Amino acid sequence: MYHLAKGLYRLATSKEEYSVVLLGLDNAGKTTFHEQLKTVPTVGQNVSTIVLPDMYLKLWDVGGQHSLRQLWQSYYASCHAIVFIIDSTDIGDGNLEHDSSGRLDECRLVLEDVLQNSETEGVPLLILANKQDREDCVEVVRIKEGLVKRVFEGDKASSIRDSRVLPVSALTGTGVREAVDWLRSRVKWNKESRPPVMR
Ligand SMILES: Nc1nc2c(ncn2[C@@H]2O[C@H](COP(=O)(O)OP(=O)(O)OP(=O)(O)O)[C@@H](O)[C@H]2O)c(=O)[nH]1
Ligand SMILES: [Mg+2]
């Protein structure tokens, strides 16, 4: 009887859990974005869970430094969405042809690499044009035209997936709510291909 009651209680109180991995070059603002949302720390500092009315969103903050990027792929198979964060102040004027620092091109290559991996096929992708609070930031439309469109139109991004580009400031929190709302709807839409874990 106890086990039945416990089972029923669990069934009534359990929720779907979806994992979201935060990617992007070093210094893009992944950890700042994560801090903005952090409610329940899970194992380790770089994982936390946001409790939403209808689901848990588990966020994985992975380091973006060059040497750490090879670890990203270990998150691909189990993630339900990818957030790719861009430092909008570190991509020149957003045009690949004038990219003197090389960071826009680096960003493009890294993003292409993520999209090309077969384990990310069909996974919803949210691109965040971060640091929009800064005066020297490149506007989101330019990032869409100069980077995202090129990546999506190139031959390296074959698979069909839900994607969106949103302007945010992880520091001030502007746009963060919209980002979570987008993720919440998309992981649900994609749940047949990537079923959630029940918690
Ligand atoms: N002005 C401004 N600064 C930001 C914003 N987001 C992050 N920063 C700053 O950018 C720097 C890097 O942010 P992090 O969140 O540590 O970057 P990261 O992507 O986690 O970097 P790695 O862990 O090295 O991959 C910090 O000094 C942040 O305060 C933002 O929206 N606006
Ligand atoms: Mg970090």
CSV table of N, CA, C and O in Angstrom, one decimal, residues 89-174:
chain,number,residue,atom,x,y,z
A,89,THR,N,30.0,42.3,-29.0
A,89,THR,CA,31.0,43.3,-29.0
A,89,THR,C,32.4,42.8,-29.5
A,89,THR,O,33.4,43.5,-29.5
A,90,ASP,N,32.4,41.5,-29.8
A,90,ASP,CA,33.7,40.9,-30.2
A,90,ASP,C,33.6,40.2,-31.5
A,90,ASP,O,34.3,39.2,-31.7
A,91,ILE,N,32.9,40.8,-32.5
A,91,ILE,CA,32.8,40.2,-33.8
A,91,ILE,C,32.9,41.3,-34.9
A,91,ILE,O,32.3,41.3,-35.9
A,92,GLY,N,33.8,42.3,-34.6
A,92,GLY,CA,34.0,43.4,-35.5
A,92,GLY,C,32.7,44.1,-35.8
A,92,GLY,O,31.9,44.5,-34.9
A,93,ASP,N,32.4,44.3,-37.1
A,93,ASP,CA,31.1,45.0,-37.4
A,93,ASP,C,30.1,44.0,-37.8
A,93,ASP,O,29.0,44.3,-38.4
A,94,GLY,N,30.4,42.7,-37.6
A,94,GLY,CA,29.4,41.7,-37.9
A,94,GLY,C,29.5,41.2,-39.4
A,94,GLY,O,28.7,40.3,-39.8
A,95,ASN,N,30.4,41.8,-40.1
A,95,ASN,CA,30.5,41.4,-41.5
A,95,ASN,C,31.8,40.5,-41.7
A,95,ASN,O,32.9,41.0,-41.4
A,96,LEU,N,31.6,39.3,-42.2
A,96,LEU,CA,32.8,38.4,-42.3
A,96,LEU,C,33.9,39.0,-43.2
A,96,LEU,O,35.0,38.6,-43.0
A,97,GLU,N,33.5,39.8,-44.2
A,97,GLU,CA,34.5,40.3,-45.1
A,97,GLU,C,35.4,41.4,-44.4
A,97,GLU,O,36.5,41.6,-44.9
A,98,HIS,N,34.9,42.0,-43.4
A,98,HIS,CA,35.8,43.0,-42.7
A,98,HIS,C,36.3,42.5,-41.3
A,98,HIS,O,36.6,43.2,-40.4
A,99,ASP,N,36.4,41.2,-41.2
A,99,ASP,CA,36.7,40.6,-39.9
A,99,ASP,C,38.2,40.6,-39.6
A,99,ASP,O,38.9,39.6,-39.8
A,100,SER,N,38.7,41.7,-39.0
A,100,SER,CA,40.1,41.8,-38.8
A,100,SER,C,40.6,41.0,-37.6
A,100,SER,O,41.7,40.5,-37.6
A,101,SER,N,39.7,40.9,-36.6
A,101,SER,CA,40.2,40.2,-35.4
A,101,SER,C,40.1,38.7,-35.6
A,101,SER,O,40.7,37.9,-34.9
A,102,GLY,N,39.2,38.3,-36.5
A,102,GLY,CA,39.1,36.8,-36.8
A,102,GLY,C,38.1,36.2,-35.8
A,102,GLY,O,37.8,35.0,-36.0
A,103,ARG,N,37.5,36.9,-34.9
A,103,ARG,CA,36.5,36.3,-34.0
A,103,ARG,C,35.2,36.0,-34.6
A,103,ARG,O,34.5,35.0,-34.2
A,104,LEU,N,34.8,36.7,-35.6
A,104,LEU,CA,33.5,36.4,-36.2
A,104,LEU,C,33.7,35.1,-37.0
A,104,LEU,O,32.8,34.3,-37.0
A,105,ASP,N,34.8,35.0,-37.7
A,105,ASP,CA,35.0,33.8,-38.4
A,105,ASP,C,35.2,32.6,-37.5
A,105,ASP,O,34.7,31.5,-37.8
A,106,GLU,N,35.8,32.8,-36.4
A,106,GLU,CA,36.0,31.8,-35.4
A,106,GLU,C,34.6,31.3,-34.9
A,106,GLU,O,34.3,30.1,-34.8
A,107,CYS,N,33.8,32.3,-34.7
A,107,CYS,CA,32.4,32.0,-34.2
A,107,CYS,C,31.7,31.2,-35.3
A,107,CYS,O,31.0,30.2,-35.0
A,108,ARG,N,31.8,31.6,-36.5
A,108,ARG,CA,31.2,30.9,-37.6
A,108,ARG,C,31.6,29.4,-37.7
A,108,ARG,O,30.8,28.5,-37.8
A,109,LEU,N,32.9,29.2,-37.6
A,109,LEU,CA,33.5,27.9,-37.7
A,109,LEU,C,33.0,27.0,-36.6
A,109,LEU,O,32.6,25.8,-36.7
A,110,VAL,N,33.0,27.6,-35.4
A,110,VAL,CA,32.6,26.8,-34.2
A,110,VAL,C,31.1,26.5,-34.3
A,110,VAL,O,30.7,25.3,-34.0
A,111,LEU,N,30.3,27.4,-34.7
A,111,LEU,CA,28.8,27.2,-34.9
A,111,LEU,C,28.6,26.1,-35.9
A,111,LEU,O,27.8,25.2,-35.8
A,112,GLU,N,29.3,26.2,-37.0
A,112,GLU,CA,29.2,25.2,-38.1
A,112,GLU,C,29.5,23.8,-37.6
A,112,GLU,O,28.9,22.8,-37.9
A,113,ASP,N,30.5,23.8,-36.8
A,113,ASP,CA,31.0,22.5,-36.2
A,113,ASP,C,29.9,21.9,-35.3
A,113,ASP,O,29.7,20.7,-35.4
A,114,VAL,N,29.2,22.7,-34.6
A,114,VAL,CA,28.2,22.2,-33.7
A,114,VAL,C,27.0,21.7,-34.6
A,114,VAL,O,26.5,20.6,-34.3
A,115,LEU,N,26.7,22.4,-35.6
A,115,LEU,CA,25.5,22.0,-36.4
A,115,LEU,C,25.8,20.8,-37.3
A,115,LEU,O,24.9,20.0,-37.6
A,116,GLN,N,27.1,20.6,-37.6
A,116,GLN,CA,27.5,19.5,-38.5
A,116,GLN,C,27.5,18.2,-37.7
A,116,GLN,O,27.5,17.1,-38.4
A,117,ASN,N,27.6,18.2,-36.4
A,117,ASN,CA,27.7,17.0,-35.7
A,117,ASN,C,26.4,16.3,-35.8
A,117,ASN,O,25.3,16.8,-35.5
A,118,SER,N,26.4,15.0,-36.1
A,118,SER,CA,25.2,14.3,-36.4
A,118,SER,C,24.3,14.2,-35.1
A,118,SER,O,23.1,14.0,-35.1
A,119,GLU,N,25.0,14.2,-33.9
A,119,GLU,CA,24.2,14.1,-32.7
A,119,GLU,C,23.4,15.4,-32.3
A,119,GLU,O,22.6,15.4,-31.4
A,120,THR,N,23.6,16.5,-33.1
A,120,THR,CA,22.8,17.7,-32.8
A,120,THR,C,21.7,17.8,-33.8
A,120,THR,O,21.0,18.8,-33.8
A,121,GLU,N,21.6,16.8,-34.7
A,121,GLU,CA,20.6,16.9,-35.8
A,121,GLU,C,19.2,17.1,-35.2
A,121,GLU,O,18.7,16.4,-34.3
A,122,GLY,N,18.5,18.1,-35.7
A,122,GLY,CA,17.1,18.4,-35.3
A,122,GLY,C,16.9,19.1,-34.0
A,122,GLY,O,15.8,19.4,-33.6
A,123,VAL,N,18.0,19.3,-33.2
A,123,VAL,CA,17.9,19.9,-31.9
A,123,VAL,C,17.7,21.4,-32.0
A,123,VAL,O,18.4,22.1,-32.8
A,124,PRO,N,16.7,21.9,-31.4
A,124,PRO,CA,16.4,23.4,-31.5
A,124,PRO,C,17.6,24.2,-31.0
A,124,PRO,O,18.3,23.8,-30.1
A,125,LEU,N,17.8,25.2,-31.8
A,125,LEU,CA,19.0,26.1,-31.5
A,125,LEU,C,18.6,27.5,-31.3
A,125,LEU,O,18.0,28.1,-32.2
A,126,LEU,N,19.0,28.0,-30.2
A,126,LEU,CA,18.7,29.4,-29.8
A,126,LEU,C,20.1,30.2,-29.8
A,126,LEU,O,21.0,29.8,-29.1
A,127,ILE,N,20.2,31.1,-30.7
A,127,ILE,CA,21.4,31.9,-30.8
A,127,ILE,C,21.2,33.2,-30.0
A,127,ILE,O,20.2,34.0,-30.3
A,128,LEU,N,22.0,33.5,-29.1
A,128,LEU,CA,21.8,34.8,-28.3
A,128,LEU,C,22.9,35.8,-28.6
A,128,LEU,O,24.1,35.5,-28.5
A,129,ALA,N,22.4,36.9,-29.2
A,129,ALA,CA,23.4,38.0,-29.4
A,129,ALA,C,23.5,38.8,-28.1
A,129,ALA,O,22.7,39.6,-27.8
A,130,ASN,N,24.5,38.4,-27.4
A,130,ASN,CA,24.7,38.9,-26.0
A,130,ASN,C,25.4,40.2,-25.9
A,130,ASN,O,26.0,40.7,-26.9
A,131,LYS,N,25.4,40.8,-24.7
A,131,LYS,CA,26.0,42.1,-24.4
A,131,LYS,C,25.4,43.3,-25.2
A,131,LYS,O,26.0,44.2,-25.6
A,132,GLN,N,24.1,43.2,-25.4
A,132,GLN,CA,23.4,44.2,-26.1
A,132,GLN,C,23.2,45.5,-25.3
A,132,GLN,O,22.8,46.5,-25.8
A,133,ASP,N,23.6,45.4,-24.0
A,133,ASP,CA,23.6,46.6,-23.2
A,133,ASP,C,24.8,47.6,-23.5
A,133,ASP,O,24.8,48.7,-23.1
A,134,ARG,N,25.8,47.0,-24.2
A,134,ARG,CA,27.0,47.8,-24.5
A,134,ARG,C,26.8,48.7,-25.8
A,134,ARG,O,26.2,48.2,-26.7
A,135,GLU,N,27.3,49.9,-25.7
A,135,GLU,CA,27.2,50.8,-26.9
A,135,GLU,C,27.9,50.3,-28.1
A,135,GLU,O,27.4,50.5,-29.2
A,136,ASP,N,29.0,49.6,-27.9
A,136,ASP,CA,29.8,49.1,-29.1
A,136,ASP,C,29.3,47.7,-29.6
A,136,ASP,O,30.0,47.1,-30.3
A,137,CYS,N,28.0,47.3,-29.2
A,137,CYS,CA,27.6,46.0,-29.7
A,137,CYS,C,27.1,46.1,-31.2
A,137,CYS,O,26.7,47.2,-31.6
A,138,VAL,N,27.2,45.0,-31.8
A,138,VAL,CA,26.6,44.9,-33.2
A,138,VAL,C,25.1,44.5,-33.0
A,138,VAL,O,24.8,43.6,-32.2
A,139,GLU,N,24.3,45.1,-33.8
A,139,GLU,CA,22.9,44.9,-33.6
A,139,GLU,C,22.5,43.5,-34.1
A,139,GLU,O,23.2,42.9,-35.0
A,140,VAL,N,21.4,43.0,-33.5
A,140,VAL,CA,21.0,41.6,-33.8
A,140,VAL,C,20.7,41.4,-35.3
A,140,VAL,O,21.0,40.3,-35.8
A,141,VAL,N,20.2,42.4,-36.0
A,141,VAL,CA,19.9,42.2,-37.4
A,141,VAL,C,21.1,41.9,-38.2
A,141,VAL,O,21.2,41.1,-39.2
A,142,ARG,N,22.2,42.6,-37.9
A,142,ARG,CA,23.5,42.4,-38.6
A,142,ARG,C,24.0,41.0,-38.3
A,142,ARG,O,24.6,40.4,-39.2
A,143,ILE,N,23.8,40.5,-37.1
A,143,ILE,CA,24.3,39.2,-36.7
A,143,ILE,C,23.5,38.1,-37.5
A,143,ILE,O,24.1,37.2,-38.0
A,144,LYS,N,22.3,38.4,-37.6
A,144,LYS,CA,21.4,37.5,-38.4
A,144,LYS,C,21.9,37.4,-39.9
A,144,LYS,O,22.0,36.4,-40.4
A,145,GLU,N,22.1,38.6,-40.4
A,145,GLU,CA,22.4,38.7,-41.9
A,145,GLU,C,23.9,38.2,-42.1
A,145,GLU,O,24.1,37.5,-43.0
A,146,GLY,N,24.8,38.7,-41.3
A,146,GLY,CA,26.2,38.5,-41.5
A,146,GLY,C,26.7,37.2,-41.1
A,146,GLY,O,27.7,36.7,-41.6
A,147,LEU,N,26.1,36.6,-40.1
A,147,LEU,CA,26.6,35.3,-39.6
A,147,LEU,C,25.6,34.2,-39.7
A,147,LEU,O,25.8,33.2,-40.4
A,148,VAL,N,24.5,34.3,-39.0
A,148,VAL,CA,23.5,33.2,-38.9
A,148,VAL,C,23.0,32.7,-40.3
A,148,VAL,O,23.0,31.6,-40.6
A,149,LYS,N,22.6,33.7,-41.1
A,149,LYS,CA,22.1,33.4,-42.4
A,149,LYS,C,23.1,32.6,-43.3
A,149,LYS,O,22.8,31.6,-43.9
A,150,ARG,N,24.3,33.1,-43.2
A,150,ARG,CA,25.4,32.5,-44.0
A,150,ARG,C,25.6,31.0,-43.5
A,150,ARG,O,25.8,30.1,-44.3
A,151,VAL,N,25.6,30.9,-42.2
A,151,VAL,CA,25.8,29.5,-41.7
A,151,VAL,C,24.7,28.6,-42.1
A,151,VAL,O,24.9,27.5,-42.6
A,152,PHE,N,23.5,29.1,-42.0
A,152,PHE,CA,22.3,28.3,-42.3
A,152,PHE,C,22.2,28.0,-43.8
A,152,PHE,O,21.6,27.0,-44.2
A,153,GLU,N,22.7,29.0,-44.6
A,153,GLU,CA,22.6,28.8,-46.0
A,153,GLU,C,23.7,28.0,-46.6
A,153,GLU,O,23.7,27.5,-47.7
A,154,GLY,N,24.8,27.9,-45.8
A,154,GLY,CA,25.9,27.1,-46.3
A,154,GLY,C,25.7,25.6,-46.3
A,154,GLY,O,24.7,25.2,-45.7
A,155,ASP,N,26.6,24.9,-46.9
A,155,ASP,CA,26.3,23.4,-47.0
A,155,ASP,C,26.7,22.7,-45.7
A,155,ASP,O,26.5,21.5,-45.7
A,156,LYS,N,27.1,23.4,-44.7
A,156,LYS,CA,27.5,22.7,-43.5
A,156,LYS,C,26.3,22.6,-42.5
A,156,LYS,O,26.5,22.1,-41.4
A,157,ALA,N,25.2,23.2,-42.8
A,157,ALA,CA,24.0,23.1,-41.9
A,157,ALA,C,22.9,22.5,-42.6
A,157,ALA,O,21.9,23.1,-42.8
A,158,SER,N,23.0,21.2,-42.8
A,158,SER,CA,22.0,20.5,-43.6
A,158,SER,C,20.7,20.3,-42.9
A,158,SER,O,19.6,20.4,-43.5
A,159,SER,N,20.7,19.9,-41.7
A,159,SER,CA,19.5,19.4,-41.0
A,159,SER,C,18.5,20.5,-40.7
A,159,SER,O,18.8,21.6,-40.5
A,160,ILE,N,17.2,20.1,-40.7
A,160,ILE,CA,16.2,21.0,-40.4
A,160,ILE,C,16.0,21.1,-38.9
A,160,ILE,O,15.9,20.0,-38.2
A,161,ARG,N,15.9,22.2,-38.3
A,161,ARG,CA,15.7,22.4,-36.9
A,161,ARG,C,15.0,23.7,-36.6
A,161,ARG,O,15.1,24.6,-37.5
A,162,ASP,N,14.5,23.8,-35.4
A,162,ASP,CA,13.9,25.1,-35.0
A,162,ASP,C,15.1,26.0,-34.6
A,162,ASP,O,15.9,25.5,-33.8
A,163,SER,N,15.1,27.2,-35.0
A,163,SER,CA,16.1,28.1,-34.6
A,163,SER,C,15.6,29.5,-34.5
A,163,SER,O,14.6,29.9,-35.1
A,164,ARG,N,16.3,30.3,-33.7
A,164,ARG,CA,15.9,31.7,-33.4
A,164,ARG,C,17.1,32.5,-33.0
A,164,ARG,O,18.0,31.9,-32.3
A,165,VAL,N,17.2,33.8,-33.3
A,165,VAL,CA,18.2,34.6,-32.8
A,165,VAL,C,17.6,35.7,-32.0
A,165,VAL,O,16.6,36.4,-32.4
A,166,LEU,N,18.0,35.9,-30.8
A,166,LEU,CA,17.4,36.9,-29.9
A,166,LEU,C,18.5,37.8,-29.3
A,166,LEU,O,19.6,37.3,-28.9
A,167,PRO,N,18.2,39.1,-29.2
A,167,PRO,CA,19.2,40.0,-28.5
A,167,PRO,C,19.0,39.8,-27.0
A,167,PRO,O,17.9,39.8,-26.5
A,168,VAL,N,20.1,39.8,-26.3
A,168,VAL,CA,20.0,39.7,-24.8
A,168,VAL,C,21.1,40.5,-24.1
A,168,VAL,O,22.1,40.8,-24.8
A,169,SER,N,20.9,40.8,-22.9
A,169,SER,CA,22.1,41.2,-22.0
A,169,SER,C,22.0,40.2,-20.8
A,169,SER,O,21.1,40.3,-20.0
A,170,ALA,N,23.0,39.3,-20.8
A,170,ALA,CA,23.0,38.4,-19.7
A,170,ALA,C,23.4,39.1,-18.4
A,170,ALA,O,23.0,38.7,-17.3
A,171,LEU,N,24.0,40.3,-18.6
A,171,LEU,CA,24.4,41.0,-17.4
A,171,LEU,C,23.2,41.7,-16.7
A,171,LEU,O,23.0,41.6,-15.5
A,172,THR,N,22.4,42.4,-17.5
A,172,THR,CA,21.2,43.1,-17.0
A,172,THR,C,20.0,42.2,-16.9
A,172,THR,O,19.0,42.5,-16.2
A,173,GLY,N,20.0,41.1,-17.7
A,173,GLY,CA,18.8,40.3,-17.7
A,173,GLY,C,17.9,40.5,-18.8
A,173,GLY,O,16.9,39.8,-19.0
A,174,THR,N,18.1,41.6,-19.6
A,174,THR,CA,17.2,41.9,-20.7
A,174,THR,C,17.2,40.8,-21.7
A,174,THR,O,18.2,40.4,-22.2
